[in-house]
């Protein structure tokens, strides 16, 4: 069968794709290795998917790399993930530069260890003039945290008299989220056969198409991304309207 990439409609490439990268631990167990090995292998999937997204012209790719809830994992796993992030950012920055990829991050970044934060800030700055794919890493991220934070800021500004209740609507609210300025993802992918959203982009995925695959994250490659985009392109997005209305 012809590769999914060649079958994609270039006019209907999602601008923003979000991915819940799941199954690293199970992948490692399957290979008789420690969980951390699964995370390490997951970095290769990240590289492949970033490359693939850039190739077909996706504008924003958001990866759920570390959730607020992940802080509850055993300390050695959290530390290993932080080390991995430092190394991945360090080792991949040159390739990201070559591929014209910009980097950004969402989440409670002040909670990240100083070493991660410094590497991240450095790399974000280094890649800031790039004009290709915007790679968004969700780190210490949870959607409820993000929404509550937005509410706190809005309330504070209301108390200061800068905002009136009637000024609040969904467009305005979205400007107070970490994803301000980025269009909502048209497509959300989750690997590893789990059918959950896990506190990820709850506001932003109101009308996203959801794509679930049994593949574990370390087995996921750009060809799987193209398959998900192909599947997305063959769905009818009605946004609450009828099929007939879409033809008008
Ligand atoms: C979920 O698998 C994955 C994570 C919590 C971490 C994801 C991190 C990476 C892929 C590596 C670093 C990322 C970047 C952007 C460089 P799991 O551990 O929950 O797997 P399980 O459900 O099988 O236990």
mmCIF file of C-alpha atoms and ligand atoms in Angstrom:
data_model
loop_
_atom_site.group_PDB
_atom_site.id
_atom_site.type_symbol
_atom_site.label_atom_id
_atom_site.label_comp_id
_atom_site.label_asym_id
_atom_site.label_seq_id
_atom_site.Cartn_x
_atom_site.Cartn_y
_atom_site.Cartn_z
ATOM 1 C CA UNK A 1 0.000 0.000 0.000
ATOM 2 C CA UNK A 2 1.178 3.493 -0.817
ATOM 3 C CA UNK A 3 2.673 5.308 2.160
ATOM 4 C CA UNK A 4 0.168 7.378 4.120
ATOM 5 C CA UNK A 5 2.311 10.458 3.614
ATOM 6 C CA UNK A 6 1.656 10.431 -0.153
ATOM 7 C CA UNK A 7 -2.052 10.011 0.407
ATOM 8 C CA UNK A 8 -2.415 13.125 2.556
ATOM 9 C CA UNK A 9 -4.418 16.096 1.316
ATOM 10 C CA UNK A 10 -1.976 18.997 1.670
ATOM 11 C CA UNK A 11 -4.923 21.410 1.977
ATOM 12 C CA UNK A 12 -6.217 19.628 5.075
ATOM 13 C CA UNK A 13 -3.137 19.213 7.242
ATOM 14 C CA UNK A 14 -4.079 19.958 10.867
ATOM 15 C CA UNK A 15 -2.413 23.154 12.064
ATOM 16 C CA UNK A 16 -2.039 21.805 15.566
ATOM 17 C CA UNK A 17 -1.613 18.209 16.719
ATOM 18 C CA UNK A 18 -1.359 17.235 20.383
ATOM 19 C CA UNK A 19 -0.009 13.895 21.557
ATOM 20 C CA UNK A 20 -0.309 11.988 24.829
ATOM 21 C CA UNK A 21 2.838 9.857 24.639
ATOM 22 C CA UNK A 22 1.905 6.790 26.672
ATOM 23 C CA UNK A 23 3.197 3.259 27.160
ATOM 24 C CA UNK A 24 6.912 3.773 27.773
ATOM 25 C CA UNK A 25 6.850 1.693 30.953
ATOM 26 C CA UNK A 26 4.944 -1.190 29.358
ATOM 27 C CA UNK A 27 7.247 -1.127 26.350
ATOM 28 C CA UNK A 28 10.263 -1.445 28.657
ATOM 29 C CA UNK A 29 8.671 -4.326 30.572
ATOM 30 C CA UNK A 30 7.904 -6.069 27.282
ATOM 31 C CA UNK A 31 11.605 -5.877 26.490
ATOM 32 C CA UNK A 32 12.637 -7.028 29.964
ATOM 33 C CA UNK A 33 14.128 -3.633 30.819
ATOM 34 C CA UNK A 34 13.651 -0.952 33.508
ATOM 35 C CA UNK A 35 10.920 1.659 32.894
ATOM 36 C CA UNK A 36 13.522 4.352 32.297
ATOM 37 C CA UNK A 37 14.676 2.470 29.205
ATOM 38 C CA UNK A 38 11.194 2.978 27.773
ATOM 39 C CA UNK A 39 11.431 6.736 28.311
ATOM 40 C CA UNK A 40 14.861 6.791 26.643
ATOM 41 C CA UNK A 41 13.499 4.921 23.648
ATOM 42 C CA UNK A 42 10.565 7.330 23.595
ATOM 43 C CA UNK A 43 12.934 10.137 22.678
ATOM 44 C CA UNK A 44 13.520 8.436 19.297
ATOM 45 C CA UNK A 45 9.778 8.524 18.685
ATOM 46 C CA UNK A 46 9.753 12.219 19.581
ATOM 47 C CA UNK A 47 12.516 12.835 17.020
ATOM 48 C CA UNK A 48 10.687 10.926 14.299
ATOM 49 C CA UNK A 49 7.330 12.586 14.969
ATOM 50 C CA UNK A 50 8.813 16.098 15.105
ATOM 51 C CA UNK A 51 10.510 15.435 11.786
ATOM 52 C CA UNK A 52 7.315 14.026 10.255
ATOM 53 C CA UNK A 53 5.146 16.898 11.497
ATOM 54 C CA UNK A 54 7.566 19.372 9.954
ATOM 55 C CA UNK A 55 7.646 17.473 6.649
ATOM 56 C CA UNK A 56 3.892 17.695 6.103
ATOM 57 C CA UNK A 57 3.538 21.278 7.335
ATOM 58 C CA UNK A 58 1.957 20.922 10.770
ATOM 59 C CA UNK A 59 2.391 24.314 12.498
ATOM 60 C CA UNK A 60 2.188 23.324 16.178
ATOM 61 C CA UNK A 61 2.924 19.986 17.840
ATOM 62 C CA UNK A 62 2.212 19.730 21.560
ATOM 63 C CA UNK A 63 3.707 16.773 23.414
ATOM 64 C CA UNK A 64 2.589 15.772 26.910
ATOM 65 C CA UNK A 65 6.051 15.078 28.292
ATOM 66 C CA UNK A 66 5.400 15.378 32.038
ATOM 67 C CA UNK A 67 2.119 15.896 33.862
ATOM 68 C CA UNK A 68 1.536 17.469 37.259
ATOM 69 C CA UNK A 69 0.474 13.999 38.391
ATOM 70 C CA UNK A 70 3.799 12.507 37.206
ATOM 71 C CA UNK A 71 5.507 14.187 40.199
ATOM 72 C CA UNK A 72 3.902 11.406 42.292
ATOM 73 C CA UNK A 73 5.971 8.696 40.563
ATOM 74 C CA UNK A 74 8.864 7.092 42.470
ATOM 75 C CA UNK A 75 11.617 9.634 43.003
ATOM 76 C CA UNK A 76 14.183 7.720 40.946
ATOM 77 C CA UNK A 77 11.844 7.696 37.927
ATOM 78 C CA UNK A 78 11.125 11.428 38.250
ATOM 79 C CA UNK A 79 14.850 12.116 38.487
ATOM 80 C CA UNK A 80 15.597 9.898 35.510
ATOM 81 C CA UNK A 81 12.942 11.699 33.454
ATOM 82 C CA UNK A 82 14.394 15.089 34.401
ATOM 83 C CA UNK A 83 17.903 13.914 33.430
ATOM 84 C CA UNK A 84 16.515 12.590 30.178
ATOM 85 C CA UNK A 85 14.872 15.935 29.444
ATOM 86 C CA UNK A 86 18.128 17.789 30.077
ATOM 87 C CA UNK A 87 20.005 15.475 27.732
ATOM 88 C CA UNK A 88 17.309 15.398 25.087
ATOM 89 C CA UNK A 89 17.111 19.202 24.960
ATOM 90 C CA UNK A 90 20.910 19.399 24.858
ATOM 91 C CA UNK A 91 21.387 16.706 22.211
ATOM 92 C CA UNK A 92 18.443 17.530 19.966
ATOM 93 C CA UNK A 93 18.747 21.324 19.769
ATOM 94 C CA UNK A 94 21.149 21.231 16.816
ATOM 95 C CA UNK A 95 18.844 18.951 14.835
ATOM 96 C CA UNK A 96 15.856 21.141 15.713
ATOM 97 C CA UNK A 97 17.820 24.120 14.424
ATOM 98 C CA UNK A 98 18.572 22.323 11.145
ATOM 99 C CA UNK A 99 14.901 21.458 10.784
ATOM 100 C CA UNK A 100 13.864 25.082 11.431
ATOM 101 C CA UNK A 101 11.856 24.022 14.529
ATOM 102 C CA UNK A 102 10.889 26.545 17.203
ATOM 103 C CA UNK A 103 10.537 25.369 20.791
ATOM 104 C CA UNK A 104 8.125 26.471 23.495
ATOM 105 C CA UNK A 105 6.748 25.066 26.726
ATOM 106 C CA UNK A 106 3.499 25.093 28.685
ATOM 107 C CA UNK A 107 2.870 24.084 32.291
ATOM 108 C CA UNK A 108 3.977 25.008 35.772
ATOM 109 C CA UNK A 109 7.556 25.530 34.602
ATOM 110 C CA UNK A 110 8.688 27.065 37.896
ATOM 111 C CA UNK A 111 8.296 23.581 39.394
ATOM 112 C CA UNK A 112 10.889 22.150 36.999
ATOM 113 C CA UNK A 113 14.372 21.563 38.417
ATOM 114 C CA UNK A 114 16.723 24.461 37.739
ATOM 115 C CA UNK A 115 18.863 22.415 35.345
ATOM 116 C CA UNK A 116 15.880 21.541 33.150
ATOM 117 C CA UNK A 117 14.556 25.103 33.244
ATOM 118 C CA UNK A 118 17.925 26.547 32.236
ATOM 119 C CA UNK A 119 18.418 24.111 29.345
ATOM 120 C CA UNK A 120 14.868 24.688 28.220
ATOM 121 C CA UNK A 121 15.112 28.479 28.355
ATOM 122 C CA UNK A 122 18.442 28.354 26.511
ATOM 123 C CA UNK A 123 17.073 26.153 23.772
ATOM 124 C CA UNK A 124 13.845 28.168 23.425
ATOM 125 C CA UNK A 125 15.963 31.296 22.936
ATOM 126 C CA UNK A 126 18.386 29.577 20.557
ATOM 127 C CA UNK A 127 15.550 28.355 18.324
ATOM 128 C CA UNK A 128 13.312 31.408 18.667
ATOM 129 C CA UNK A 129 13.949 32.850 15.189
ATOM 130 C CA UNK A 130 12.973 29.610 13.427
ATOM 131 C CA UNK A 131 9.886 29.710 11.273
ATOM 132 C CA UNK A 132 8.934 26.036 10.854
ATOM 133 C CA UNK A 133 7.135 23.751 13.274
ATOM 134 C CA UNK A 134 6.461 25.074 16.790
ATOM 135 C CA UNK A 135 7.249 22.201 19.169
ATOM 136 C CA UNK A 136 5.376 22.748 22.428
ATOM 137 C CA UNK A 137 6.476 20.661 25.402
ATOM 138 C CA UNK A 138 3.885 20.262 28.154
ATOM 139 C CA UNK A 139 5.956 20.004 31.332
ATOM 140 C CA UNK A 140 4.564 19.828 34.851
ATOM 141 C CA UNK A 141 1.336 20.496 33.003
ATOM 142 C CA UNK A 142 -2.241 19.804 33.967
ATOM 143 C CA UNK A 143 -5.249 21.305 32.346
ATOM 144 C CA UNK A 144 -7.150 21.926 35.586
ATOM 145 C CA UNK A 145 -4.104 23.778 36.956
ATOM 146 C CA UNK A 146 -3.972 25.866 33.781
ATOM 147 C CA UNK A 147 -7.673 26.731 33.924
ATOM 148 C CA UNK A 148 -7.621 27.568 37.646
ATOM 149 C CA UNK A 149 -4.582 29.763 37.035
ATOM 150 C CA UNK A 150 -6.381 31.606 34.252
ATOM 151 C CA UNK A 151 -9.362 32.191 36.566
ATOM 152 C CA UNK A 152 -7.080 33.559 39.294
ATOM 153 C CA UNK A 153 -5.506 36.063 36.893
ATOM 154 C CA UNK A 154 -8.876 37.131 35.511
ATOM 155 C CA UNK A 155 -10.321 37.608 39.012
ATOM 156 C CA UNK A 156 -7.256 39.609 40.080
ATOM 157 C CA UNK A 157 -7.591 41.847 37.019
ATOM 158 C CA UNK A 158 -11.319 42.222 37.677
ATOM 159 C CA UNK A 159 -10.619 43.351 41.236
ATOM 160 C CA UNK A 160 -8.154 45.902 39.864
ATOM 161 C CA UNK A 161 -10.965 47.114 37.613
ATOM 162 C CA UNK A 162 -9.238 46.130 34.348
ATOM 163 C CA UNK A 163 -11.891 43.560 33.449
ATOM 164 C CA UNK A 164 -15.677 43.619 33.655
ATOM 165 C CA UNK A 165 -17.653 40.346 33.840
ATOM 166 C CA UNK A 166 -19.358 41.067 30.517
ATOM 167 C CA UNK A 167 -15.944 41.148 28.820
ATOM 168 C CA UNK A 168 -15.410 37.470 29.624
ATOM 169 C CA UNK A 169 -16.151 35.078 26.774
ATOM 170 C CA UNK A 170 -14.428 31.971 25.420
ATOM 171 C CA UNK A 171 -12.090 33.859 23.066
ATOM 172 C CA UNK A 172 -11.014 36.161 25.863
ATOM 173 C CA UNK A 173 -10.643 33.280 28.343
ATOM 174 C CA UNK A 174 -8.375 31.372 25.940
ATOM 175 C CA UNK A 175 -5.938 34.302 26.030
ATOM 176 C CA UNK A 176 -5.317 33.541 29.703
ATOM 177 C CA UNK A 177 -4.325 29.927 29.052
ATOM 178 C CA UNK A 178 -0.731 28.820 28.488
ATOM 179 C CA UNK A 179 -1.654 28.094 24.871
ATOM 180 C CA UNK A 180 -2.652 31.716 24.137
ATOM 181 C CA UNK A 181 -1.937 32.512 20.501
ATOM 182 C CA UNK A 182 -1.866 28.860 19.418
ATOM 183 C CA UNK A 183 -4.943 27.513 17.606
ATOM 184 C CA UNK A 184 -6.761 24.647 19.334
ATOM 185 C CA UNK A 185 -5.524 21.206 18.248
ATOM 186 C CA UNK A 186 -7.636 19.724 15.491
ATOM 187 C CA UNK A 187 -6.239 16.301 16.301
ATOM 188 C CA UNK A 188 -5.335 14.655 19.606
ATOM 189 C CA UNK A 189 -3.429 11.363 19.530
ATOM 190 C CA UNK A 190 -2.975 8.978 22.444
ATOM 191 C CA UNK A 191 -0.795 5.892 22.226
ATOM 192 C CA UNK A 192 -0.818 2.612 24.179
ATOM 193 C CA UNK A 193 -4.489 1.681 23.933
ATOM 194 C CA UNK A 194 -5.642 3.873 26.833
ATOM 195 C CA UNK A 195 -8.837 5.831 26.202
ATOM 196 C CA UNK A 196 -8.365 8.774 28.539
ATOM 197 C CA UNK A 197 -7.512 12.472 28.319
ATOM 198 C CA UNK A 198 -5.565 12.548 31.617
ATOM 199 C CA UNK A 199 -5.967 16.235 32.399
ATOM 200 C CA UNK A 200 -4.509 17.362 29.055
ATOM 201 C CA UNK A 201 -5.737 20.478 27.195
ATOM 202 C CA UNK A 202 -9.335 20.026 28.401
ATOM 203 C CA UNK A 203 -10.419 23.461 27.201
ATOM 204 C CA UNK A 204 -8.505 23.328 23.923
ATOM 205 C CA UNK A 205 -9.791 19.923 22.745
ATOM 206 C CA UNK A 206 -13.472 20.890 22.826
ATOM 207 C CA UNK A 207 -13.768 20.070 19.098
ATOM 208 C CA UNK A 208 -10.609 18.028 18.487
ATOM 209 C CA UNK A 209 -10.766 14.726 16.677
ATOM 210 C CA UNK A 210 -9.436 11.965 18.915
ATOM 211 C CA UNK A 211 -7.168 9.243 17.580
ATOM 212 C CA UNK A 212 -6.261 6.282 19.769
ATOM 213 C CA UNK A 213 -3.731 3.653 18.813
ATOM 214 C CA UNK A 214 -2.626 0.447 20.503
ATOM 215 C CA UNK A 215 1.002 1.198 19.654
ATOM 216 C CA UNK A 216 3.195 1.929 22.649
ATOM 217 C CA UNK A 217 4.955 5.306 22.410
ATOM 218 C CA UNK A 218 8.493 3.938 21.778
ATOM 219 C CA UNK A 219 7.103 2.053 18.746
ATOM 220 C CA UNK A 220 5.363 5.136 17.315
ATOM 221 C CA UNK A 221 7.046 6.714 14.293
ATOM 222 C CA UNK A 222 6.254 9.427 11.777
ATOM 223 C CA UNK A 223 4.471 6.898 9.543
ATOM 224 C CA UNK A 224 2.011 6.371 12.426
ATOM 225 C CA UNK A 225 1.564 10.136 12.622
ATOM 226 C CA UNK A 226 0.779 10.258 8.894
ATOM 227 C CA UNK A 227 -1.727 7.444 9.388
ATOM 228 C CA UNK A 228 -3.434 9.440 12.160
ATOM 229 C CA UNK A 229 -3.552 12.545 9.927
ATOM 230 C CA UNK A 230 -4.949 10.459 7.063
ATOM 231 C CA UNK A 231 -7.643 9.093 9.373
ATOM 232 C CA UNK A 232 -8.393 12.668 10.542
ATOM 233 C CA UNK A 233 -8.735 13.886 6.952
ATOM 234 C CA UNK A 234 -11.348 11.271 6.246
ATOM 235 C CA UNK A 235 -13.602 12.274 9.092
ATOM 236 C CA UNK A 236 -16.394 14.785 8.811
ATOM 237 C CA UNK A 237 -15.988 17.619 11.305
ATOM 238 C CA UNK A 238 -19.436 19.061 11.886
ATOM 239 C CA UNK A 239 -18.897 21.335 14.920
ATOM 240 C CA UNK A 240 -22.466 20.654 16.028
ATOM 241 C CA UNK A 241 -23.955 21.273 12.559
ATOM 242 C CA UNK A 242 -25.606 18.763 10.222
ATOM 243 C CA UNK A 243 -23.860 17.177 7.221
ATOM 244 C CA UNK A 244 -26.207 19.108 4.890
ATOM 245 C CA UNK A 245 -25.256 22.435 6.455
ATOM 246 C CA UNK A 246 -21.598 21.696 5.780
ATOM 247 C CA UNK A 247 -22.336 21.479 2.048
ATOM 248 C CA UNK A 248 -23.903 24.934 1.946
HETATM 249 C C1 LIG B 1 4.178 7.891 29.584
HETATM 250 O O1 LIG B 1 4.534 6.536 29.616
HETATM 251 C C2 LIG B 1 5.316 8.760 29.285
HETATM 252 C C3 LIG B 1 5.861 9.702 30.106
HETATM 253 C C4 LIG B 1 5.316 9.982 31.441
HETATM 254 C C5 LIG B 1 7.050 10.485 29.742
HETATM 255 C C6 LIG B 1 7.185 10.874 28.308
HETATM 256 C C7 LIG B 1 8.574 11.300 28.055
HETATM 257 C C8 LIG B 1 9.319 11.000 26.966
HETATM 258 C C9 LIG B 1 8.808 10.267 25.796
HETATM 259 C C10 LIG B 1 10.754 11.383 26.888
HETATM 260 C C11 LIG B 1 11.135 12.796 26.864
HETATM 261 C C12 LIG B 1 10.352 13.700 26.019
HETATM 262 C C13 LIG B 1 10.851 14.701 25.270
HETATM 263 C C14 LIG B 1 9.911 15.700 24.733
HETATM 264 C C15 LIG B 1 12.267 14.845 24.915
HETATM 265 P P1 LIG B 1 4.311 5.722 30.976
HETATM 266 O O2 LIG B 1 5.562 5.797 31.764
HETATM 267 O O3 LIG B 1 3.098 6.225 31.661
HETATM 268 O O4 LIG B 1 4.087 4.262 30.435
HETATM 269 P P2 LIG B 1 3.144 3.129 31.079
HETATM 270 O O5 LIG B 1 1.743 3.657 31.054
HETATM 271 O O6 LIG B 1 3.333 1.961 30.164
HETATM 272 O O7 LIG B 1 3.657 2.885 32.473
#
